[in-house]
């Protein structure tokens, strides 16, 4: 975005002594407007990709959520999803046997007292 300010100043509306001052003011205003337009341009360059990306991520998230819910709703797969991992099952059974052995040992030690 390029902002163009005419540097032509009509001498009819001011005296000729203010002409250099007015030219300096025009240059200052032009410089400030160019800085402002560069700031806005940079902000747009930052915001537009982020906005597009957020819409894409949100859309993907919604589609993924729908697909996961759809797959979870399949009753045949619920049993597979709820099935305990073999490693965890073995570990749980081992812990149960250890607990039973410790309870028996505790009962024996209570009889000896």
PDB file of N, CA and C in Angstrom:
ATOM      1  N   UNK A   1       0.859  -1.167   0.000  1.00  0.00           N
ATOM      2  CA  UNK A   1       0.000   0.000   0.000  1.00  0.00           C
ATOM      3  C   UNK A   1       0.898   1.221   0.000  1.00  0.00           C
ATOM      4  N   UNK A   2       0.773   2.006  -0.996  1.00  0.00           N
ATOM      5  CA  UNK A   2       1.603   3.206  -1.123  1.00  0.00           C
ATOM      6  C   UNK A   2       0.689   4.411  -1.024  1.00  0.00           C
ATOM      7  N   UNK A   3       1.009   5.305  -0.106  1.00  0.00           N
ATOM      8  CA  UNK A   3       0.225   6.520   0.066  1.00  0.00           C
ATOM      9  C   UNK A   3       1.001   7.672  -0.567  1.00  0.00           C
ATOM     10  N   UNK A   4       0.339   8.373  -1.429  1.00  0.00           N
ATOM     11  CA  UNK A   4       0.986   9.473  -2.142  1.00  0.00           C
ATOM     12  C   UNK A   4       0.341  10.778  -1.702  1.00  0.00           C
ATOM     13  N   UNK A   5       1.174  11.679  -1.249  1.00  0.00           N
ATOM     14  CA  UNK A   5       0.695  12.999  -0.834  1.00  0.00           C
ATOM     15  C   UNK A   5       1.330  14.013  -1.771  1.00  0.00           C
ATOM     16  N   UNK A   6       0.508  14.851  -2.307  1.00  0.00           N
ATOM     17  CA  UNK A   6       1.021  15.868  -3.224  1.00  0.00           C
ATOM     18  C   UNK A   6       1.831  16.883  -2.431  1.00  0.00           C
ATOM     19  N   UNK A   7       3.010  17.175  -2.917  1.00  0.00           N
ATOM     20  CA  UNK A   7       3.857  18.136  -2.220  1.00  0.00           C
ATOM     21  C   UNK A   7       3.636  19.554  -2.744  1.00  0.00           C
ATOM     22  N   UNK A   8       2.750  19.706  -3.693  1.00  0.00           N
ATOM     23  CA  UNK A   8       2.471  21.029  -4.230  1.00  0.00           C
ATOM     24  C   UNK A   8       1.682  21.859  -3.250  1.00  0.00           C
ATOM     25  N   UNK A   9       2.172  23.009  -2.911  1.00  0.00           N
ATOM     26  CA  UNK A   9       1.503  23.892  -1.958  1.00  0.00           C
ATOM     27  C   UNK A   9       1.157  25.175  -2.701  1.00  0.00           C
ATOM     28  N   UNK A  10      -0.080  25.566  -2.571  1.00  0.00           N
ATOM     29  CA  UNK A  10      -0.553  26.758  -3.265  1.00  0.00           C
ATOM     30  C   UNK A  10      -0.150  27.979  -2.442  1.00  0.00           C
ATOM     31  N   UNK A  11       0.584  28.875  -3.037  1.00  0.00           N
ATOM     32  CA  UNK A  11       1.081  30.053  -2.330  1.00  0.00           C
ATOM     33  C   UNK A  11      -0.009  31.091  -2.103  1.00  0.00           C
ATOM     34  N   UNK A  12      -1.163  30.947  -2.745  1.00  0.00           N
ATOM     35  CA  UNK A  12      -2.248  31.915  -2.574  1.00  0.00           C
ATOM     36  C   UNK A  12      -2.776  31.908  -1.145  1.00  0.00           C
ATOM     37  N   UNK A  13      -2.755  30.737  -0.489  1.00  0.00           N
ATOM     38  CA  UNK A  13      -3.370  30.614   0.820  1.00  0.00           C
ATOM     39  C   UNK A  13      -2.409  30.907   1.960  1.00  0.00           C
ATOM     40  N   UNK A  14      -1.195  31.131   1.698  1.00  0.00           N
ATOM     41  CA  UNK A  14      -0.242  31.460   2.756  1.00  0.00           C
ATOM     42  C   UNK A  14       0.819  32.362   2.191  1.00  0.00           C
ATOM     43  N   UNK A  15       1.484  32.995   3.089  1.00  0.00           N
ATOM     44  CA  UNK A  15       2.535  33.865   2.583  1.00  0.00           C
ATOM     45  C   UNK A  15       3.756  33.041   2.201  1.00  0.00           C
ATOM     46  N   UNK A  16       4.610  33.605   1.413  1.00  0.00           N
ATOM     47  CA  UNK A  16       5.750  32.868   0.862  1.00  0.00           C
ATOM     48  C   UNK A  16       6.783  32.541   1.931  1.00  0.00           C
ATOM     49  N   UNK A  17       6.717  33.188   3.093  1.00  0.00           N
ATOM     50  CA  UNK A  17       7.673  32.903   4.174  1.00  0.00           C
ATOM     51  C   UNK A  17       7.392  31.534   4.803  1.00  0.00           C
ATOM     52  N   UNK A  18       6.149  31.087   4.809  1.00  0.00           N
ATOM     53  CA  UNK A  18       5.801  29.805   5.410  1.00  0.00           C
ATOM     54  C   UNK A  18       6.011  28.627   4.467  1.00  0.00           C
ATOM     55  N   UNK A  19       6.379  28.900   3.235  1.00  0.00           N
ATOM     56  CA  UNK A  19       6.523  27.834   2.252  1.00  0.00           C
ATOM     57  C   UNK A  19       7.545  26.765   2.668  1.00  0.00           C
ATOM     58  N   UNK A  20       8.750  27.078   3.113  1.00  0.00           N
ATOM     59  CA  UNK A  20       9.682  26.033   3.546  1.00  0.00           C
ATOM     60  C   UNK A  20       9.152  25.271   4.761  1.00  0.00           C
ATOM     61  N   UNK A  21       8.520  25.983   5.670  1.00  0.00           N
ATOM     62  CA  UNK A  21       7.943  25.332   6.848  1.00  0.00           C
ATOM     63  C   UNK A  21       6.854  24.344   6.445  1.00  0.00           C
ATOM     64  N   UNK A  22       6.006  24.756   5.496  1.00  0.00           N
ATOM     65  CA  UNK A  22       4.933  23.884   5.035  1.00  0.00           C
ATOM     66  C   UNK A  22       5.494  22.669   4.299  1.00  0.00           C
ATOM     67  N   UNK A  23       6.558  22.859   3.541  1.00  0.00           N
ATOM     68  CA  UNK A  23       7.179  21.730   2.848  1.00  0.00           C
ATOM     69  C   UNK A  23       7.746  20.724   3.860  1.00  0.00           C
ATOM     70  N   UNK A  24       8.355  21.238   4.931  1.00  0.00           N
ATOM     71  CA  UNK A  24       8.873  20.349   5.975  1.00  0.00           C
ATOM     72  C   UNK A  24       7.736  19.566   6.623  1.00  0.00           C
ATOM     73  N   UNK A  25       6.624  20.278   6.862  1.00  0.00           N
ATOM     74  CA  UNK A  25       5.473  19.607   7.466  1.00  0.00           C
ATOM     75  C   UNK A  25       4.919  18.522   6.543  1.00  0.00           C
ATOM     76  N   UNK A  26       4.867  18.813   5.267  1.00  0.00           N
ATOM     77  CA  UNK A  26       4.382  17.823   4.296  1.00  0.00           C
ATOM     78  C   UNK A  26       5.306  16.615   4.294  1.00  0.00           C
ATOM     79  N   UNK A  27       6.619  16.859   4.337  1.00  0.00           N
ATOM     80  CA  UNK A  27       7.580  15.751   4.365  1.00  0.00           C
ATOM     81  C   UNK A  27       7.413  14.915   5.635  1.00  0.00           C
ATOM     82  N   UNK A  28       7.211  15.599   6.764  1.00  0.00           N
ATOM     83  CA  UNK A  28       7.010  14.885   8.036  1.00  0.00           C
ATOM     84  C   UNK A  28       5.743  14.034   7.990  1.00  0.00           C
ATOM     85  N   UNK A  29       4.686  14.645   7.496  1.00  0.00           N
ATOM     86  CA  UNK A  29       3.411  13.917   7.412  1.00  0.00           C
ATOM     87  C   UNK A  29       3.550  12.723   6.471  1.00  0.00           C
ATOM     88  N   UNK A  30       4.222  12.935   5.338  1.00  0.00           N
ATOM     89  CA  UNK A  30       4.431  11.835   4.388  1.00  0.00           C
ATOM     90  C   UNK A  30       5.226  10.705   5.062  1.00  0.00           C
ATOM     91  N   UNK A  31       6.287  11.064   5.788  1.00  0.00           N
ATOM     92  CA  UNK A  31       7.110  10.058   6.465  1.00  0.00           C
ATOM     93  C   UNK A  31       6.291   9.307   7.516  1.00  0.00           C
ATOM     94  N   UNK A  32       5.488  10.053   8.277  1.00  0.00           N
ATOM     95  CA  UNK A  32       4.652   9.403   9.303  1.00  0.00           C
ATOM     96  C   UNK A  32       3.623   8.463   8.675  1.00  0.00           C
ATOM     97  N   UNK A  33       3.017   8.905   7.574  1.00  0.00           N
ATOM     98  CA  UNK A  33       2.038   8.060   6.897  1.00  0.00           C
ATOM     99  C   UNK A  33       2.685   6.814   6.303  1.00  0.00           C
ATOM    100  N   UNK A  34       3.881   6.944   5.775  1.00  0.00           N
ATOM    101  CA  UNK A  34       4.581   5.777   5.251  1.00  0.00           C
ATOM    102  C   UNK A  34       4.924   4.804   6.374  1.00  0.00           C
ATOM    103  N   UNK A  35       5.381   5.341   7.511  1.00  0.00           N
ATOM    104  CA  UNK A  35       5.648   4.477   8.670  1.00  0.00           C
ATOM    105  C   UNK A  35       4.373   3.761   9.117  1.00  0.00           C
ATOM    106  N   UNK A  36       3.300   4.521   9.198  1.00  0.00           N
ATOM    107  CA  UNK A  36       2.022   3.939   9.607  1.00  0.00           C
ATOM    108  C   UNK A  36       1.583   2.856   8.626  1.00  0.00           C
ATOM    109  N   UNK A  37       1.706   3.131   7.335  1.00  0.00           N
ATOM    110  CA  UNK A  37       1.287   2.122   6.353  1.00  0.00           C
ATOM    111  C   UNK A  37       2.177   0.886   6.426  1.00  0.00           C
ATOM    112  N   UNK A  38       3.470   1.059   6.709  1.00  0.00           N
ATOM    113  CA  UNK A  38       4.355  -0.097   6.879  1.00  0.00           C
ATOM    114  C   UNK A  38       3.978  -0.918   8.110  1.00  0.00           C
ATOM    115  N   UNK A  39       3.607  -0.247   9.180  1.00  0.00           N
ATOM    116  CA  UNK A  39       3.177  -0.952  10.389  1.00  0.00           C
ATOM    117  C   UNK A  39       1.919  -1.763  10.103  1.00  0.00           C
ATOM    118  N   UNK A  40       0.955  -1.149   9.448  1.00  0.00           N
ATOM    119  CA  UNK A  40      -0.294  -1.839   9.108  1.00  0.00           C
ATOM    120  C   UNK A  40      -0.014  -3.013   8.181  1.00  0.00           C
ATOM    121  N   UNK A  41       0.850  -2.797   7.189  1.00  0.00           N
ATOM    122  CA  UNK A  41       1.204  -3.864   6.248  1.00  0.00           C
ATOM    123  C   UNK A  41       1.839  -5.040   6.996  1.00  0.00           C
ATOM    124  N   UNK A  42       2.749  -4.751   7.923  1.00  0.00           N
ATOM    125  CA  UNK A  42       3.393  -5.817   8.695  1.00  0.00           C
ATOM    126  C   UNK A  42       2.392  -6.546   9.584  1.00  0.00           C
ATOM    127  N   UNK A  43       1.483  -5.799  10.176  1.00  0.00           N
ATOM    128  CA  UNK A  43       0.465  -6.439  11.010  1.00  0.00           C
ATOM    129  C   UNK A  43      -0.411  -7.364  10.179  1.00  0.00           C
ATOM    130  N   UNK A  44      -0.793  -6.914   8.995  1.00  0.00           N
ATOM    131  CA  UNK A  44      -1.599  -7.769   8.115  1.00  0.00           C
ATOM    132  C   UNK A  44      -0.815  -8.993   7.678  1.00  0.00           C
ATOM    133  N   UNK A  45       0.475  -8.813   7.403  1.00  0.00           N
ATOM    134  CA  UNK A  45       1.298  -9.942   7.010  1.00  0.00           C
ATOM    135  C   UNK A  45       1.411 -10.962   8.142  1.00  0.00           C
ATOM    136  N   UNK A  46       1.328 -10.507   9.388  1.00  0.00           N
ATOM    137  CA  UNK A  46       1.364 -11.416  10.536  1.00  0.00           C
ATOM    138  C   UNK A  46       0.014 -12.067  10.798  1.00  0.00           C
ATOM    139  N   UNK A  47      -1.054 -11.286  10.694  1.00  0.00           N
ATOM    140  CA  UNK A  47      -2.376 -11.753  11.092  1.00  0.00           C
ATOM    141  C   UNK A  47      -3.012 -12.691  10.066  1.00  0.00           C
ATOM    142  N   UNK A  48      -2.857 -12.407   8.802  1.00  0.00           N
ATOM    143  CA  UNK A  48      -3.540 -13.201   7.770  1.00  0.00           C
ATOM    144  C   UNK A  48      -3.127 -14.679   7.807  1.00  0.00           C
ATOM    145  N   UNK A  49      -1.831 -15.005   7.822  1.00  0.00           N
ATOM    146  CA  UNK A  49      -1.484 -16.440   7.885  1.00  0.00           C
ATOM    147  C   UNK A  49      -1.965 -17.104   9.166  1.00  0.00           C
ATOM    148  N   UNK A  50      -1.895 -16.376  10.287  1.00  0.00           N
ATOM    149  CA  UNK A  50      -2.353 -16.949  11.553  1.00  0.00           C
ATOM    150  C   UNK A  50      -3.853 -17.219  11.509  1.00  0.00           C
ATOM    151  N   UNK A  51      -4.601 -16.314  10.933  1.00  0.00           N
ATOM    152  CA  UNK A  51      -6.045 -16.494  10.833  1.00  0.00           C
ATOM    153  C   UNK A  51      -6.391 -17.668   9.936  1.00  0.00           C
ATOM    154  N   UNK A  52      -5.733 -17.743   8.787  1.00  0.00           N
ATOM    155  CA  UNK A  52      -5.975 -18.858   7.868  1.00  0.00           C
ATOM    156  C   UNK A  52      -5.627 -20.173   8.549  1.00  0.00           C
ATOM    157  N   UNK A  53      -4.493 -20.204   9.233  1.00  0.00           N
ATOM    158  CA  UNK A  53      -4.061 -21.424   9.915  1.00  0.00           C
ATOM    159  C   UNK A  53      -5.049 -21.807  11.014  1.00  0.00           C
ATOM    160  N   UNK A  54      -5.549 -20.835  11.758  1.00  0.00           N
ATOM    161  CA  UNK A  54      -6.488 -21.166  12.830  1.00  0.00           C
ATOM    162  C   UNK A  54      -7.780 -21.748  12.261  1.00  0.00           C
ATOM    163  N   UNK A  55      -8.251 -21.218  11.124  1.00  0.00           N
ATOM    164  CA  UNK A  55      -9.438 -21.794  10.495  1.00  0.00           C
ATOM    165  C   UNK A  55      -9.169 -23.214  10.018  1.00  0.00           C
ATOM    166  N   UNK A  56      -7.981 -23.437   9.457  1.00  0.00           N
ATOM    167  CA  UNK A  56      -7.640 -24.778   8.984  1.00  0.00           C
ATOM    168  C   UNK A  56      -7.550 -25.760  10.142  1.00  0.00           C
ATOM    169  N   UNK A  57      -6.895 -25.344  11.236  1.00  0.00           N
ATOM    170  CA  UNK A  57      -6.750 -26.216  12.403  1.00  0.00           C
ATOM    171  C   UNK A  57      -8.111 -26.489  13.022  1.00  0.00           C
ATOM    172  N   UNK A  58      -8.958 -25.461  13.143  1.00  0.00           N
ATOM    173  CA  UNK A  58     -10.280 -25.652  13.724  1.00  0.00           C
ATOM    174  C   UNK A  58     -11.098 -26.619  12.874  1.00  0.00           C
ATOM    175  N   UNK A  59     -11.043 -26.453  11.557  1.00  0.00           N
ATOM    176  CA  UNK A  59     -11.775 -27.338  10.659  1.00  0.00           C
ATOM    177  C   UNK A  59     -11.265 -28.771  10.785  1.00  0.00           C
ATOM    178  N   UNK A  60      -9.955 -28.948  10.818  1.00  0.00           N
ATOM    179  CA  UNK A  60      -9.374 -30.278  10.969  1.00  0.00           C
ATOM    180  C   UNK A  60      -9.782 -30.898  12.300  1.00  0.00           C
ATOM    181  N   UNK A  61      -9.765 -30.096  13.354  1.00  0.00           N
ATOM    182  CA  UNK A  61     -10.128 -30.590  14.686  1.00  0.00           C
ATOM    183  C   UNK A  61     -11.574 -31.077  14.699  1.00  0.00           C
ATOM    184  N   UNK A  62     -12.458 -30.308  14.092  1.00  0.00           N
ATOM    185  CA  UNK A  62     -13.858 -30.700  14.044  1.00  0.00           C
ATOM    186  C   UNK A  62     -14.045 -31.992  13.249  1.00  0.00           C
ATOM    187  N   UNK A  63     -13.386 -32.097  12.105  1.00  0.00           N
ATOM    188  CA  UNK A  63     -13.489 -33.311  11.291  1.00  0.00           C
ATOM    189  C   UNK A  63     -12.924 -34.516  12.025  1.00  0.00           C
ATOM    190  N   UNK A  64     -11.799 -34.330  12.687  1.00  0.00           N
ATOM    191  CA  UNK A  64     -11.183 -35.419  13.445  1.00  0.00           C
ATOM    192  C   UNK A  64     -12.090 -35.858  14.590  1.00  0.00           C
ATOM    193  N   UNK A  65     -12.673 -34.904  15.275  1.00  0.00           N
ATOM    194  CA  UNK A  65     -13.575 -35.216  16.391  1.00  0.00           C
ATOM    195  C   UNK A  65     -14.775 -36.025  15.897  1.00  0.00           C
ATOM    196  N   UNK A  66     -15.360 -35.583  14.782  1.00  0.00           N
ATOM    197  CA  UNK A  66     -16.514 -36.311  14.232  1.00  0.00           C
ATOM    198  C   UNK A  66     -16.134 -37.738  13.849  1.00  0.00           C
ATOM    199  N   UNK A  67     -14.979 -37.892  13.226  1.00  0.00           N
ATOM    200  CA  UNK A  67     -14.524 -39.224  12.795  1.00  0.00           C
ATOM    201  C   UNK A  67     -14.258 -40.127  14.002  1.00  0.00           C
ATOM    202  N   UNK A  68     -13.645 -39.576  15.042  1.00  0.00           N
ATOM    203  CA  UNK A  68     -13.368 -40.385  16.238  1.00  0.00           C
ATOM    204  C   UNK A  68     -14.659 -40.802  16.934  1.00  0.00           C
ATOM    205  N   UNK A  69     -15.606 -39.901  17.036  1.00  0.00           N
ATOM    206  CA  UNK A  69     -16.900 -40.235  17.641  1.00  0.00           C
ATOM    207  C   UNK A  69     -17.598 -41.302  16.814  1.00  0.00           C
ATOM    208  N   UNK A  70     -17.522 -41.171  15.499  1.00  0.00           N
ATOM    209  CA  UNK A  70     -18.133 -42.150  14.604  1.00  0.00           C
ATOM    210  C   UNK A  70     -17.515 -43.532  14.805  1.00  0.00           C
ATOM    211  N   UNK A  71     -16.203 -43.572  14.935  1.00  0.00           N
ATOM    212  CA  UNK A  71     -15.525 -44.862  15.128  1.00  0.00           C
ATOM    213  C   UNK A  71     -15.787 -45.435  16.514  1.00  0.00           C
ATOM    214  N   UNK A  72     -15.895 -44.578  17.504  1.00  0.00           N
ATOM    215  CA  UNK A  72     -16.179 -45.064  18.853  1.00  0.00           C
ATOM    216  C   UNK A  72     -17.603 -45.596  18.972  1.00  0.00           C
ATOM    217  N   UNK A  73     -18.490 -45.073  18.161  1.00  0.00           N
ATOM    218  CA  UNK A  73     -19.887 -45.483  18.230  1.00  0.00           C
ATOM    219  C   UNK A  73     -20.109 -46.879  17.663  1.00  0.00           C
ATOM    220  N   UNK A  74     -19.161 -47.393  16.912  1.00  0.00           N
ATOM    221  CA  UNK A  74     -19.276 -48.728  16.345  1.00  0.00           C
ATOM    222  C   UNK A  74     -19.220 -49.744  17.490  1.00  0.00           C
ATOM    223  N   UNK A  75     -20.319 -50.440  17.740  1.00  0.00           N
ATOM    224  CA  UNK A  75     -20.431 -51.326  18.902  1.00  0.00           C
ATOM    225  C   UNK A  75     -19.481 -52.514  18.833  1.00  0.00           C
ATOM    226  N   UNK A  76     -19.128 -52.940  17.657  1.00  0.00           N
ATOM    227  CA  UNK A  76     -18.212 -54.062  17.543  1.00  0.00           C
ATOM    228  C   UNK A  76     -16.807 -53.684  18.011  1.00  0.00           C
ATOM    229  N   UNK A  77     -16.448 -52.457  17.840  1.00  0.00           N
ATOM    230  CA  UNK A  77     -15.103 -52.035  18.215  1.00  0.00           C
ATOM    231  C   UNK A  77     -14.988 -51.619  19.667  1.00  0.00           C
ATOM    232  N   UNK A  78     -16.099 -51.428  20.338  1.00  0.00           N
ATOM    233  CA  UNK A  78     -16.044 -50.997  21.729  1.00  0.00           C
ATOM    234  C   UNK A  78     -15.342 -52.054  22.585  1.00  0.00           C
ATOM    235  N   UNK A  79     -15.637 -53.316  22.340  1.00  0.00           N
ATOM    236  CA  UNK A  79     -14.976 -54.385  23.089  1.00  0.00           C
ATOM    237  C   UNK A  79     -13.476 -54.376  22.865  1.00  0.00           C
ATOM    238  N   UNK A  80     -13.062 -54.173  21.634  1.00  0.00           N
ATOM    239  CA  UNK A  80     -11.629 -54.112  21.343  1.00  0.00           C
ATOM    240  C   UNK A  80     -10.970 -52.904  22.009  1.00  0.00           C
ATOM    241  N   UNK A  81     -11.669 -51.775  22.014  1.00  0.00           N
ATOM    242  CA  UNK A  81     -11.112 -50.572  22.618  1.00  0.00           C
ATOM    243  C   UNK A  81     -11.037 -50.687  24.142  1.00  0.00           C
ATOM    244  N   UNK A  82     -11.979 -51.401  24.736  1.00  0.00           N
ATOM    245  CA  UNK A  82     -12.012 -51.538  26.190  1.00  0.00           C
ATOM    246  C   UNK A  82     -11.156 -52.700  26.690  1.00  0.00           C
ATOM    247  N   UNK A  83     -10.625 -53.488  25.790  1.00  0.00           N
ATOM    248  CA  UNK A  83      -9.835 -54.655  26.165  1.00  0.00           C
ATOM    249  C   UNK A  83      -8.536 -54.212  26.834  1.00  0.00           C
ATOM    250  N   UNK A  84      -8.190 -54.928  27.906  1.00  0.00           N
ATOM    251  CA  UNK A  84      -6.984 -54.611  28.653  1.00  0.00           C
ATOM    252  C   UNK A  84      -5.754 -55.125  27.894  1.00  0.00           C
ATOM    253  N   UNK A  85      -4.700 -54.356  27.945  1.00  0.00           N
ATOM    254  CA  UNK A  85      -3.456 -54.749  27.288  1.00  0.00           C
ATOM    255  C   UNK A  85      -2.918 -56.020  27.957  1.00  0.00           C
ATOM    256  N   UNK A  86      -2.327 -56.912  27.157  1.00  0.00           N
ATOM    257  CA  UNK A  86      -1.844 -58.201  27.665  1.00  0.00           C
ATOM    258  C   UNK A  86      -0.789 -57.994  28.742  1.00  0.00           C
ATOM    259  N   UNK A  87       0.121 -57.077  28.548  1.00  0.00           N
ATOM    260  CA  UNK A  87       1.166 -56.806  29.526  1.00  0.00           C
ATOM    261  C   UNK A  87       0.572 -56.343  30.855  1.00  0.00           C
ATOM    262  N   UNK A  88      -0.399 -55.465  30.785  1.00  0.00           N
ATOM    263  CA  UNK A  88      -1.042 -54.952  32.008  1.00  0.00           C
ATOM    264  C   UNK A  88      -1.842 -56.061  32.682  1.00  0.00           C
ATOM    265  N   UNK A  89      -2.501 -56.881  31.895  1.00  0.00           N
ATOM    266  CA  UNK A  89      -3.263 -57.996  32.453  1.00  0.00           C
ATOM    267  C   UNK A  89      -2.341 -58.949  33.210  1.00  0.00           C
ATOM    268  N   UNK A  90      -1.198 -59.297  32.634  1.00  0.00           N
ATOM    269  CA  UNK A  90      -0.235 -60.173  33.311  1.00  0.00           C
ATOM    270  C   UNK A  90       0.276 -59.532  34.598  1.00  0.00           C
ATOM    271  N   UNK A  91       0.576 -58.258  34.530  1.00  0.00           N
ATOM    272  CA  UNK A  91       1.069 -57.544  35.714  1.00  0.00           C
ATOM    273  C   UNK A  91       0.015 -57.525  36.825  1.00  0.00           C
ATOM    274  N   UNK A  92      -1.265 -57.294  36.447  1.00  0.00           N
ATOM    275  CA  UNK A  92      -2.351 -57.286  37.429  1.00  0.00           C
ATOM    276  C   UNK A  92      -2.523 -58.669  38.056  1.00  0.00           C
ATOM    277  N   UNK A  93      -2.474 -59.731  37.243  1.00  0.00           N
ATOM    278  CA  UNK A  93      -2.612 -61.097  37.778  1.00  0.00           C
ATOM    279  C   UNK A  93      -1.457 -61.436  38.710  1.00  0.00           C
ATOM    280  N   UNK A  94      -0.238 -61.002  38.351  1.00  0.00           N
ATOM    281  CA  UNK A  94       0.925 -61.249  39.209  1.00  0.00           C
ATOM    282  C   UNK A  94       0.754 -60.519  40.543  1.00  0.00           C
ATOM    283  N   UNK A  95       0.278 -59.293  40.500  1.00  0.00           N
ATOM    284  CA  UNK A  95       0.053 -58.530  41.728  1.00  0.00           C
ATOM    285  C   UNK A  95      -1.033 -59.181  42.575  1.00  0.00           C
ATOM    286  N   UNK A  96      -2.075 -59.737  41.939  1.00  0.00           N
ATOM    287  CA  UNK A  96      -3.139 -60.419  42.680  1.00  0.00           C
ATOM    288  C   UNK A  96      -2.594 -61.659  43.373  1.00  0.00           C
ATOM    289  N   UNK A  97      -1.763 -62.457  42.653  1.00  0.00           N
ATOM    290  CA  UNK A  97      -1.160 -63.648  43.268  1.00  0.00           C
ATOM    291  C   UNK A  97      -0.244 -63.258  44.430  1.00  0.00           C
ATOM    292  N   UNK A  98       0.514 -62.167  44.262  1.00  0.00           N
ATOM    293  CA  UNK A  98       1.397 -61.699  45.333  1.00  0.00           C
ATOM    294  C   UNK A  98       0.586 -61.267  46.542  1.00  0.00           C
ATOM    295  N   UNK A  99      -0.536 -60.598  46.330  1.00  0.00           N
ATOM    296  CA  UNK A  99      -1.403 -60.174  47.425  1.00  0.00           C
ATOM    297  C   UNK A  99      -1.955 -61.379  48.166  1.00  0.00           C
ATOM    298  N   UNK A 100      -2.408 -62.400  47.419  1.00  0.00           N
ATOM    299  CA  UNK A 100      -2.925 -63.619  48.055  1.00  0.00           C
ATOM    300  C   UNK A 100      -1.840 -64.300  48.878  1.00  0.00           C
ATOM    301  N   UNK A 101      -0.618 -64.377  48.349  1.00  0.00           N
ATOM    302  CA  UNK A 101       0.493 -64.995  49.074  1.00  0.00           C
ATOM    303  C   UNK A 101       0.811 -64.211  50.340  1.00  0.00           C
ATOM    304  N   UNK A 102       0.790 -62.906  50.263  1.00  0.00           N
ATOM    305  CA  UNK A 102       1.067 -62.074  51.438  1.00  0.00           C
ATOM    306  C   UNK A 102      -0.040 -62.208  52.482  1.00  0.00           C
ATOM    307  N   UNK A 103      -1.296 -62.325  52.034  1.00  0.00           N
ATOM    308  CA  UNK A 103      -2.400 -62.520  52.982  1.00  0.00           C
ATOM    309  C   UNK A 103      -2.270 -63.860  53.693  1.00  0.00           C
ATOM    310  N   UNK A 104      -1.868 -64.913  52.955  1.00  0.00           N
ATOM    311  CA  UNK A 104      -1.651 -66.223  53.581  1.00  0.00           C
ATOM    312  C   UNK A 104      -0.511 -66.156  54.584  1.00  0.00           C
ATOM    313  N   UNK A 105       0.569 -65.460  54.196  1.00  0.00           N
ATOM    314  CA  UNK A 105       1.708 -65.322  55.105  1.00  0.00           C
ATOM    315  C   UNK A 105       1.312 -64.549  56.344  1.00  0.00           C
ATOM    316  N   UNK A 106       0.484 -63.548  56.201  1.00  0.00           N
ATOM    317  CA  UNK A 106       0.011 -62.773  57.349  1.00  0.00           C
ATOM    318  C   UNK A 106      -0.845 -63.638  58.256  1.00  0.00           C
ATOM    319  N   UNK A 107      -1.697 -64.485  57.652  1.00  0.00           N
ATOM    320  CA  UNK A 107      -2.541 -65.373  58.459  1.00  0.00           C
ATOM    321  C   UNK A 107      -1.691 -66.354  59.231  1.00  0.00           C
ATOM    322  N   UNK A 108      -0.652 -66.873  58.613  1.00  0.00           N
ATOM    323  CA  UNK A 108       0.245 -67.827  59.288  1.00  0.00           C
ATOM    324  C   UNK A 108       0.971 -67.160  60.425  1.00  0.00           C
ATOM    325  N   UNK A 109       1.463 -65.924  60.213  1.00  0.00           N
ATOM    326  CA  UNK A 109       2.186 -65.227  61.273  1.00  0.00           C
ATOM    327  C   UNK A 109       1.246 -64.849  62.415  1.00  0.00           C
ATOM    328  N   UNK A 110      -0.017 -64.617  62.119  1.00  0.00           N
ATOM    329  CA  UNK A 110      -0.978 -64.305  63.183  1.00  0.00           C
ATOM    330  C   UNK A 110      -1.240 -65.563  64.044  1.00  0.00           C
ATOM    331  N   UNK A 111      -1.217 -66.737  63.418  1.00  0.00           N
ATOM    332  CA  UNK A 111      -1.414 -67.986  64.163  1.00  0.00           C
ATOM    333  C   UNK A 111      -0.233 -68.274  65.076  1.00  0.00           C
ATOM    334  N   UNK A 112       0.954 -67.859  64.701  1.00  0.00           N
ATOM    335  CA  UNK A 112       2.146 -68.128  65.487  1.00  0.00           C
ATOM    336  C   UNK A 112       2.229 -67.222  66.712  1.00  0.00           C
ATOM    337  N   UNK A 113       1.595 -66.103  66.662  1.00  0.00           N
ATOM    338  CA  UNK A 113       1.647 -65.156  67.812  1.00  0.00           C
ATOM    339  C   UNK A 113       0.795 -65.581  68.931  1.00  0.00           C
TER     340      UNK A 113
END
